Amino acid sequence: MQHELIFNSSWPWWLLILIGGVGIVLVLSLYQRERREVSRTAGVLLTGLRLLLLLLLLVMLAEPVIRISSRTGTPRHIAVLLDDSYSMDIPDAQATQAERLRWADAVGLLPHDARPLRPLQIGGQLSILSRAADDLSDELRQLQLQVGRGNRPPQPLVDSLTDRVARLGPQLDRLNELTARLSSQTAFRDILPPPHQVRWDQIAGLMSKSIRPAGEALTKALKDLKPSDPDKETLPRLADQAHSLAQQCAGGVTLLNDPPPNANQPITDVIDASAAARLDAASAARLDRVAGMAREQIARELLLAHGGDLLARLRKAAGADSKTPFVVDVYRFAQTAARLPEANLVARPPSPDGAPPAAPDAADKP
């Protein structure tokens, strides 16, 4: 258990110090004037009482608060829901070529270079970075408010800011890694319809001219930030930079997800459909095979990431570095509602020849 004394006063410290100084001068002046009229003992007593009242007034204006924080070892629960409705046993015959390509790629049926770009991953990383930058901006403004009041930054806020700053660089690196091919895949860009070529150029320009420079500038500026003892003059600028980066990333998500003018499909679907059309015969046949898999089987294999340990991935995503234990609770619903053992998430590795994994046995079906 930790105890921390903080001050939540809306009065600036310099004004409280000024009030205290003026009050002390007035009390001592009054004492000098009363020396001729009252005894020394009475004068000292009155002066002490006045100083005590002044001290109480300053304490009330400072609004001291004792923060008590403690950590417990209560395990956190991760709920995994398995849909066992009848529709999950039906193959999705209406899936588009773009969807089939993503499924086959996700379950490991395609060569790694079968897709020149993974636009949905780019959009997902842009969304992650947008939320992270927005949260960073909010916490920087909270820190600015605390420093402006003359308060010591709360330790939870300091820890959260330190963690966000540490994660921002890797998040930007991941985005740059995903978008690196935008400038090199000019041949693939040229086979897209003209509206989507324009959208491609817009996304590439936003990345190279706005998001990447803004991210690098923010990362560089944050290197000098000390959340426990910040420079209050730089906090507004850092908060504005983080907010601007969040807005730019959100704009990139919009460019990816909204169809361009004179088109009815977003560029994410057009890129994947064009990649599917360029596959060789063997890979194209695998798209048809994955389209014949039941939805439950595809969902299971997508979650398990073709042989990975889903339980380990879930715990890592929930907080691999935390000492707090995590418990995975598996539930099924739709036909029946029941809690299942973790064994129902055990992975089945794909076949060595690249064929779709075999359907689960009746005893293994969730």
mmCIF file of N, CA, C and O in Angstrom, residues 264-322:
data_model
loop_
_atom_site.group_PDB
_atom_site.id
_atom_site.type_symbol
_atom_site.label_atom_id
_atom_site.label_comp_id
_atom_site.label_asym_id
_atom_site.label_seq_id
_atom_site.Cartn_x
_atom_site.Cartn_y
_atom_site.Cartn_z
ATOM 1 N N ASN A 264 -17.313 2.185 -56.315
ATOM 2 C CA ASN A 264 -18.226 1.630 -55.301
ATOM 3 C C ASN A 264 -17.537 0.666 -54.351
ATOM 4 O O ASN A 264 -18.199 0.032 -53.541
ATOM 5 N N GLN A 265 -16.208 0.539 -54.448
ATOM 6 C CA GLN A 265 -15.461 -0.343 -53.563
ATOM 7 C C GLN A 265 -14.295 0.411 -52.934
ATOM 8 O O GLN A 265 -13.662 1.232 -53.608
ATOM 9 N N PRO A 266 -14.012 0.147 -51.675
ATOM 10 C CA PRO A 266 -12.819 0.764 -51.068
ATOM 11 C C PRO A 266 -11.554 0.166 -51.658
ATOM 12 O O PRO A 266 -11.563 -0.942 -52.212
ATOM 13 N N ILE A 267 -10.460 0.870 -51.510
ATOM 14 C CA ILE A 267 -9.207 0.411 -52.094
ATOM 15 C C ILE A 267 -8.719 -0.872 -51.432
ATOM 16 O O ILE A 267 -8.001 -1.669 -52.053
ATOM 17 N N THR A 268 -9.121 -1.126 -50.184
ATOM 18 C CA THR A 268 -8.703 -2.371 -49.529
ATOM 19 C C THR A 268 -9.221 -3.581 -50.288
ATOM 20 O O THR A 268 -8.482 -4.559 -50.503
ATOM 21 N N ASP A 269 -10.491 -3.562 -50.709
ATOM 22 C CA ASP A 269 -11.058 -4.690 -51.452
ATOM 23 C C ASP A 269 -10.470 -4.783 -52.850
ATOM 24 O O ASP A 269 -10.231 -5.892 -53.357
ATOM 25 N N VAL A 270 -10.240 -3.657 -53.492
ATOM 26 C CA VAL A 270 -9.718 -3.672 -54.858
ATOM 27 C C VAL A 270 -8.285 -4.206 -54.888
ATOM 28 O O VAL A 270 -7.918 -4.983 -55.775
ATOM 29 N N ILE A 271 -7.476 -3.820 -53.909
ATOM 30 C CA ILE A 271 -6.096 -4.317 -53.859
ATOM 31 C C ILE A 271 -6.078 -5.829 -53.682
ATOM 32 O O ILE A 271 -5.362 -6.557 -54.390
ATOM 33 N N ASP A 272 -6.883 -6.350 -52.741
ATOM 34 C CA ASP A 272 -6.888 -7.789 -52.506
ATOM 35 C C ASP A 272 -7.513 -8.548 -53.668
ATOM 36 O O ASP A 272 -7.063 -9.653 -54.005
ATOM 37 N N ALA A 273 -8.546 -8.000 -54.294
ATOM 38 C CA ALA A 273 -9.141 -8.661 -55.459
ATOM 39 C C ALA A 273 -8.148 -8.703 -56.615
ATOM 40 O O ALA A 273 -8.053 -9.712 -57.344
ATOM 41 N N SER A 274 -7.384 -7.641 -56.810
ATOM 42 C CA SER A 274 -6.374 -7.627 -57.870
ATOM 43 C C SER A 274 -5.260 -8.624 -57.582
ATOM 44 O O SER A 274 -4.756 -9.302 -58.478
ATOM 45 N N ALA A 275 -4.887 -8.746 -56.298
ATOM 46 C CA ALA A 275 -3.867 -9.730 -55.924
ATOM 47 C C ALA A 275 -4.371 -11.149 -56.156
ATOM 48 O O ALA A 275 -3.622 -12.028 -56.600
ATOM 49 N N ALA A 276 -5.658 -11.405 -55.868
ATOM 50 C CA ALA A 276 -6.228 -12.732 -56.101
ATOM 51 C C ALA A 276 -6.244 -13.076 -57.582
ATOM 52 O O ALA A 276 -6.015 -14.233 -57.970
ATOM 53 N N ALA A 277 -6.497 -12.073 -58.428
ATOM 54 C CA ALA A 277 -6.532 -12.323 -59.871
ATOM 55 C C ALA A 277 -5.155 -12.654 -60.431
ATOM 56 O O ALA A 277 -5.061 -13.259 -61.510
ATOM 57 N N ARG A 278 -4.090 -12.291 -59.730
ATOM 58 C CA ARG A 278 -2.731 -12.531 -60.220
ATOM 59 C C ARG A 278 -2.122 -13.821 -59.686
ATOM 60 O O ARG A 278 -0.975 -14.128 -59.993
ATOM 61 N N LEU A 279 -2.852 -14.589 -58.886
ATOM 62 C CA LEU A 279 -2.307 -15.816 -58.321
ATOM 63 C C LEU A 279 -2.111 -16.875 -59.396
ATOM 64 O O LEU A 279 -2.833 -16.913 -60.406
ATOM 65 N N ASP A 280 -1.160 -17.771 -59.134
ATOM 66 C CA ASP A 280 -0.985 -18.903 -60.040
ATOM 67 C C ASP A 280 -2.122 -19.900 -59.830
ATOM 68 O O ASP A 280 -2.936 -19.771 -58.911
ATOM 69 N N ALA A 281 -2.158 -20.933 -60.676
ATOM 70 C CA ALA A 281 -3.281 -21.873 -60.660
ATOM 71 C C ALA A 281 -3.384 -22.606 -59.322
ATOM 72 O O ALA A 281 -4.482 -22.797 -58.792
ATOM 73 N N ALA A 282 -2.243 -23.023 -58.770
ATOM 74 C CA ALA A 282 -2.274 -23.780 -57.513
ATOM 75 C C ALA A 282 -2.809 -22.917 -56.372
ATOM 76 O O ALA A 282 -3.639 -23.367 -55.574
ATOM 77 N N SER A 283 -2.342 -21.670 -56.274
ATOM 78 C CA SER A 283 -2.815 -20.787 -55.208
ATOM 79 C C SER A 283 -4.272 -20.417 -55.400
ATOM 80 O O SER A 283 -5.038 -20.313 -54.428
ATOM 81 N N ALA A 284 -4.698 -20.221 -56.674
ATOM 82 C CA ALA A 284 -6.096 -19.899 -56.940
ATOM 83 C C ALA A 284 -7.012 -21.040 -56.522
ATOM 84 O O ALA A 284 -8.116 -20.825 -56.017
ATOM 85 N N ALA A 285 -6.522 -22.282 -56.713
ATOM 86 C CA ALA A 285 -7.328 -23.439 -56.299
ATOM 87 C C ALA A 285 -7.494 -23.474 -54.784
ATOM 88 O O ALA A 285 -8.532 -23.900 -54.268
ATOM 89 N N ARG A 286 -6.504 -23.016 -54.063
ATOM 90 C CA ARG A 286 -6.602 -22.994 -52.602
ATOM 91 C C ARG A 286 -7.625 -21.972 -52.130
ATOM 92 O O ARG A 286 -8.238 -22.145 -51.071
ATOM 93 N N LEU A 287 -7.817 -20.911 -52.905
ATOM 94 C CA LEU A 287 -8.880 -19.970 -52.552
ATOM 95 C C LEU A 287 -10.236 -20.655 -52.626
ATOM 96 O O LEU A 287 -11.105 -20.426 -51.779
ATOM 97 N N ASP A 288 -10.436 -21.491 -53.650
ATOM 98 C CA ASP A 288 -11.711 -22.207 -53.768
ATOM 99 C C ASP A 288 -11.881 -23.209 -52.634
ATOM 100 O O ASP A 288 -12.982 -23.398 -52.125
ATOM 101 N N ARG A 289 -10.768 -23.853 -52.236
ATOM 102 C CA ARG A 289 -10.876 -24.838 -51.162
ATOM 103 C C ARG A 289 -11.201 -24.171 -49.824
ATOM 104 O O ARG A 289 -12.005 -24.682 -49.043
ATOM 105 N N VAL A 290 -10.577 -23.024 -49.553
ATOM 106 C CA VAL A 290 -10.867 -22.366 -48.280
ATOM 107 C C VAL A 290 -12.291 -21.821 -48.273
ATOM 108 O O VAL A 290 -12.934 -21.736 -47.225
ATOM 109 N N ALA A 291 -12.828 -21.496 -49.466
ATOM 110 C CA ALA A 291 -14.215 -21.041 -49.544
ATOM 111 C C ALA A 291 -15.181 -22.171 -49.254
ATOM 112 O O ALA A 291 -16.328 -21.929 -48.868
ATOM 113 N N GLY A 292 -14.732 -23.427 -49.433
ATOM 114 C CA GLY A 292 -15.574 -24.566 -49.119
ATOM 115 C C GLY A 292 -15.529 -25.005 -47.676
ATOM 116 O O GLY A 292 -16.253 -25.922 -47.281
ATOM 117 N N MET A 293 -14.690 -24.366 -46.880
ATOM 118 C CA MET A 293 -14.615 -24.710 -45.456
ATOM 119 C C MET A 293 -15.785 -24.089 -44.706
ATOM 120 O O MET A 293 -16.266 -23.003 -45.053
ATOM 121 N N ALA A 294 -16.236 -24.779 -43.678
ATOM 122 C CA ALA A 294 -17.314 -24.235 -42.847
ATOM 123 C C ALA A 294 -16.829 -22.987 -42.122
ATOM 124 O O ALA A 294 -15.638 -22.820 -41.846
ATOM 125 N N ARG A 295 -17.765 -22.107 -41.812
ATOM 126 C CA ARG A 295 -17.399 -20.850 -41.160
ATOM 127 C C ARG A 295 -16.736 -21.105 -39.800
ATOM 128 O O ARG A 295 -15.802 -20.407 -39.420
ATOM 129 N N GLU A 296 -17.253 -22.102 -39.079
ATOM 130 C CA GLU A 296 -16.670 -22.415 -37.766
ATOM 131 C C GLU A 296 -15.215 -22.831 -37.909
ATOM 132 O O GLU A 296 -14.360 -22.435 -37.114
ATOM 133 N N GLN A 297 -14.922 -23.614 -38.944
ATOM 134 C CA GLN A 297 -13.557 -24.080 -39.144
ATOM 135 C C GLN A 297 -12.631 -22.932 -39.520
ATOM 136 O O GLN A 297 -11.512 -22.814 -39.019
ATOM 137 N N ILE A 298 -13.112 -22.045 -40.383
ATOM 138 C CA ILE A 298 -12.301 -20.885 -40.763
ATOM 139 C C ILE A 298 -12.058 -19.989 -39.555
ATOM 140 O O ILE A 298 -10.933 -19.530 -39.309
ATOM 141 N N ALA A 299 -13.109 -19.734 -38.784
ATOM 142 C CA ALA A 299 -12.961 -18.867 -37.613
ATOM 143 C C ALA A 299 -11.971 -19.459 -36.626
ATOM 144 O O ALA A 299 -11.120 -18.752 -36.069
ATOM 145 N N ARG A 300 -12.065 -20.767 -36.411
ATOM 146 C CA ARG A 300 -11.142 -21.416 -35.486
ATOM 147 C C ARG A 300 -9.697 -21.296 -35.986
ATOM 148 O O ARG A 300 -8.791 -20.928 -35.234
ATOM 149 N N GLU A 301 -9.489 -21.574 -37.266
ATOM 150 C CA GLU A 301 -8.129 -21.536 -37.797
ATOM 151 C C GLU A 301 -7.575 -20.109 -37.849
ATOM 152 O O GLU A 301 -6.381 -19.881 -37.642
ATOM 153 N N LEU A 302 -8.441 -19.132 -38.105
ATOM 154 C CA LEU A 302 -7.978 -17.748 -38.090
ATOM 155 C C LEU A 302 -7.529 -17.346 -36.694
ATOM 156 O O LEU A 302 -6.511 -16.669 -36.516
ATOM 157 N N LEU A 303 -8.291 -17.743 -35.676
ATOM 158 C CA LEU A 303 -7.918 -17.408 -34.306
ATOM 159 C C LEU A 303 -6.638 -18.120 -33.890
ATOM 160 O O LEU A 303 -5.770 -17.553 -33.230
ATOM 161 N N LEU A 304 -6.519 -19.368 -34.290
ATOM 162 C CA LEU A 304 -5.359 -20.152 -33.871
ATOM 163 C C LEU A 304 -4.118 -19.812 -34.684
ATOM 164 O O LEU A 304 -3.020 -20.232 -34.338
ATOM 165 N N ALA A 305 -4.299 -19.053 -35.772
ATOM 166 C CA ALA A 305 -3.150 -18.619 -36.590
ATOM 167 C C ALA A 305 -2.314 -19.816 -37.029
ATOM 168 O O ALA A 305 -1.111 -19.877 -36.796
ATOM 169 N N HIS A 306 -2.984 -20.765 -37.670
ATOM 170 C CA HIS A 306 -2.384 -21.967 -38.246
ATOM 171 C C HIS A 306 -1.319 -22.613 -37.357
ATOM 172 O O HIS A 306 -0.151 -22.710 -37.688
ATOM 173 N N GLY A 307 -1.784 -23.063 -36.206
ATOM 174 C CA GLY A 307 -0.911 -23.870 -35.352
ATOM 175 C C GLY A 307 -0.357 -23.131 -34.160
ATOM 176 O O GLY A 307 0.340 -23.727 -33.345
ATOM 177 N N GLY A 308 -0.639 -21.851 -34.002
ATOM 178 C CA GLY A 308 -0.122 -21.113 -32.856
ATOM 179 C C GLY A 308 -0.882 -21.449 -31.582
ATOM 180 O O GLY A 308 -1.924 -22.084 -31.606
ATOM 181 N N ASP A 309 -0.350 -21.015 -30.476
ATOM 182 C CA ASP A 309 -0.980 -21.246 -29.180
ATOM 183 C C ASP A 309 -1.870 -20.052 -28.861
ATOM 184 O O ASP A 309 -1.388 -18.985 -28.483
ATOM 185 N N LEU A 310 -3.167 -20.223 -29.032
ATOM 186 C CA LEU A 310 -4.096 -19.121 -28.819
ATOM 187 C C LEU A 310 -4.084 -18.651 -27.372
ATOM 188 O O LEU A 310 -4.168 -17.460 -27.094
ATOM 189 N N LEU A 311 -3.960 -19.582 -26.450
ATOM 190 C CA LEU A 311 -3.964 -19.199 -25.036
ATOM 191 C C LEU A 311 -2.785 -18.278 -24.728
ATOM 192 O O LEU A 311 -2.931 -17.267 -24.039
ATOM 193 N N ALA A 312 -1.599 -18.642 -25.241
ATOM 194 C CA ALA A 312 -0.425 -17.799 -25.004
ATOM 195 C C ALA A 312 -0.591 -16.434 -25.653
ATOM 196 O O ALA A 312 -0.220 -15.402 -25.078
ATOM 197 N N ARG A 313 -1.179 -16.396 -26.841
ATOM 198 C CA ARG A 313 -1.374 -15.127 -27.540
ATOM 199 C C ARG A 313 -2.362 -14.239 -26.796
ATOM 200 O O ARG A 313 -2.178 -13.024 -26.694
ATOM 201 N N LEU A 314 -3.423 -14.853 -26.258
ATOM 202 C CA LEU A 314 -4.408 -14.071 -25.510
ATOM 203 C C LEU A 314 -3.797 -13.479 -24.254
ATOM 204 O O LEU A 314 -4.005 -12.309 -23.936
ATOM 205 N N ARG A 315 -3.037 -14.276 -23.533
ATOM 206 C CA ARG A 315 -2.422 -13.775 -22.308
ATOM 207 C C ARG A 315 -1.396 -12.684 -22.619
ATOM 208 O O ARG A 315 -1.255 -11.720 -21.874
ATOM 209 N N LYS A 316 -0.664 -12.860 -23.709
ATOM 210 C CA LYS A 316 0.322 -11.845 -24.079
ATOM 211 C C LYS A 316 -0.370 -10.541 -24.448
ATOM 212 O O LYS A 316 0.065 -9.458 -24.055
ATOM 213 N N ALA A 317 -1.465 -10.648 -25.213
ATOM 214 C CA ALA A 317 -2.197 -9.438 -25.599
ATOM 215 C C ALA A 317 -2.801 -8.742 -24.384
ATOM 216 O O ALA A 317 -2.905 -7.518 -24.340
ATOM 217 N N ALA A 318 -3.190 -9.517 -23.384
ATOM 218 C CA ALA A 318 -3.800 -8.931 -22.192
ATOM 219 C C ALA A 318 -2.782 -8.319 -21.255
ATOM 220 O O ALA A 318 -3.115 -7.486 -20.429
ATOM 221 N N GLY A 319 -1.534 -8.690 -21.368
ATOM 222 C CA GLY A 319 -0.511 -8.110 -20.508
ATOM 223 C C GLY A 319 0.577 -9.097 -20.170
ATOM 224 O O GLY A 319 0.592 -9.675 -19.085
ATOM 225 N N ALA A 320 1.477 -9.317 -21.113
ATOM 226 C CA ALA A 320 2.506 -10.331 -20.915
ATOM 227 C C ALA A 320 3.471 -9.952 -19.804
ATOM 228 O O ALA A 320 4.011 -10.818 -19.118
ATOM 229 N N ASP A 321 3.721 -8.650 -19.634
ATOM 230 C CA ASP A 321 4.711 -8.209 -18.656
ATOM 231 C C ASP A 321 4.108 -8.000 -17.276
ATOM 232 O O ASP A 321 4.813 -7.618 -16.346
ATOM 233 N N SER A 322 2.819 -8.197 -17.148
ATOM 234 C CA SER A 322 2.170 -7.962 -15.861
ATOM 235 C C SER A 322 2.310 -9.177 -14.967
ATOM 236 O O SER A 322 2.325 -10.313 -15.419
#
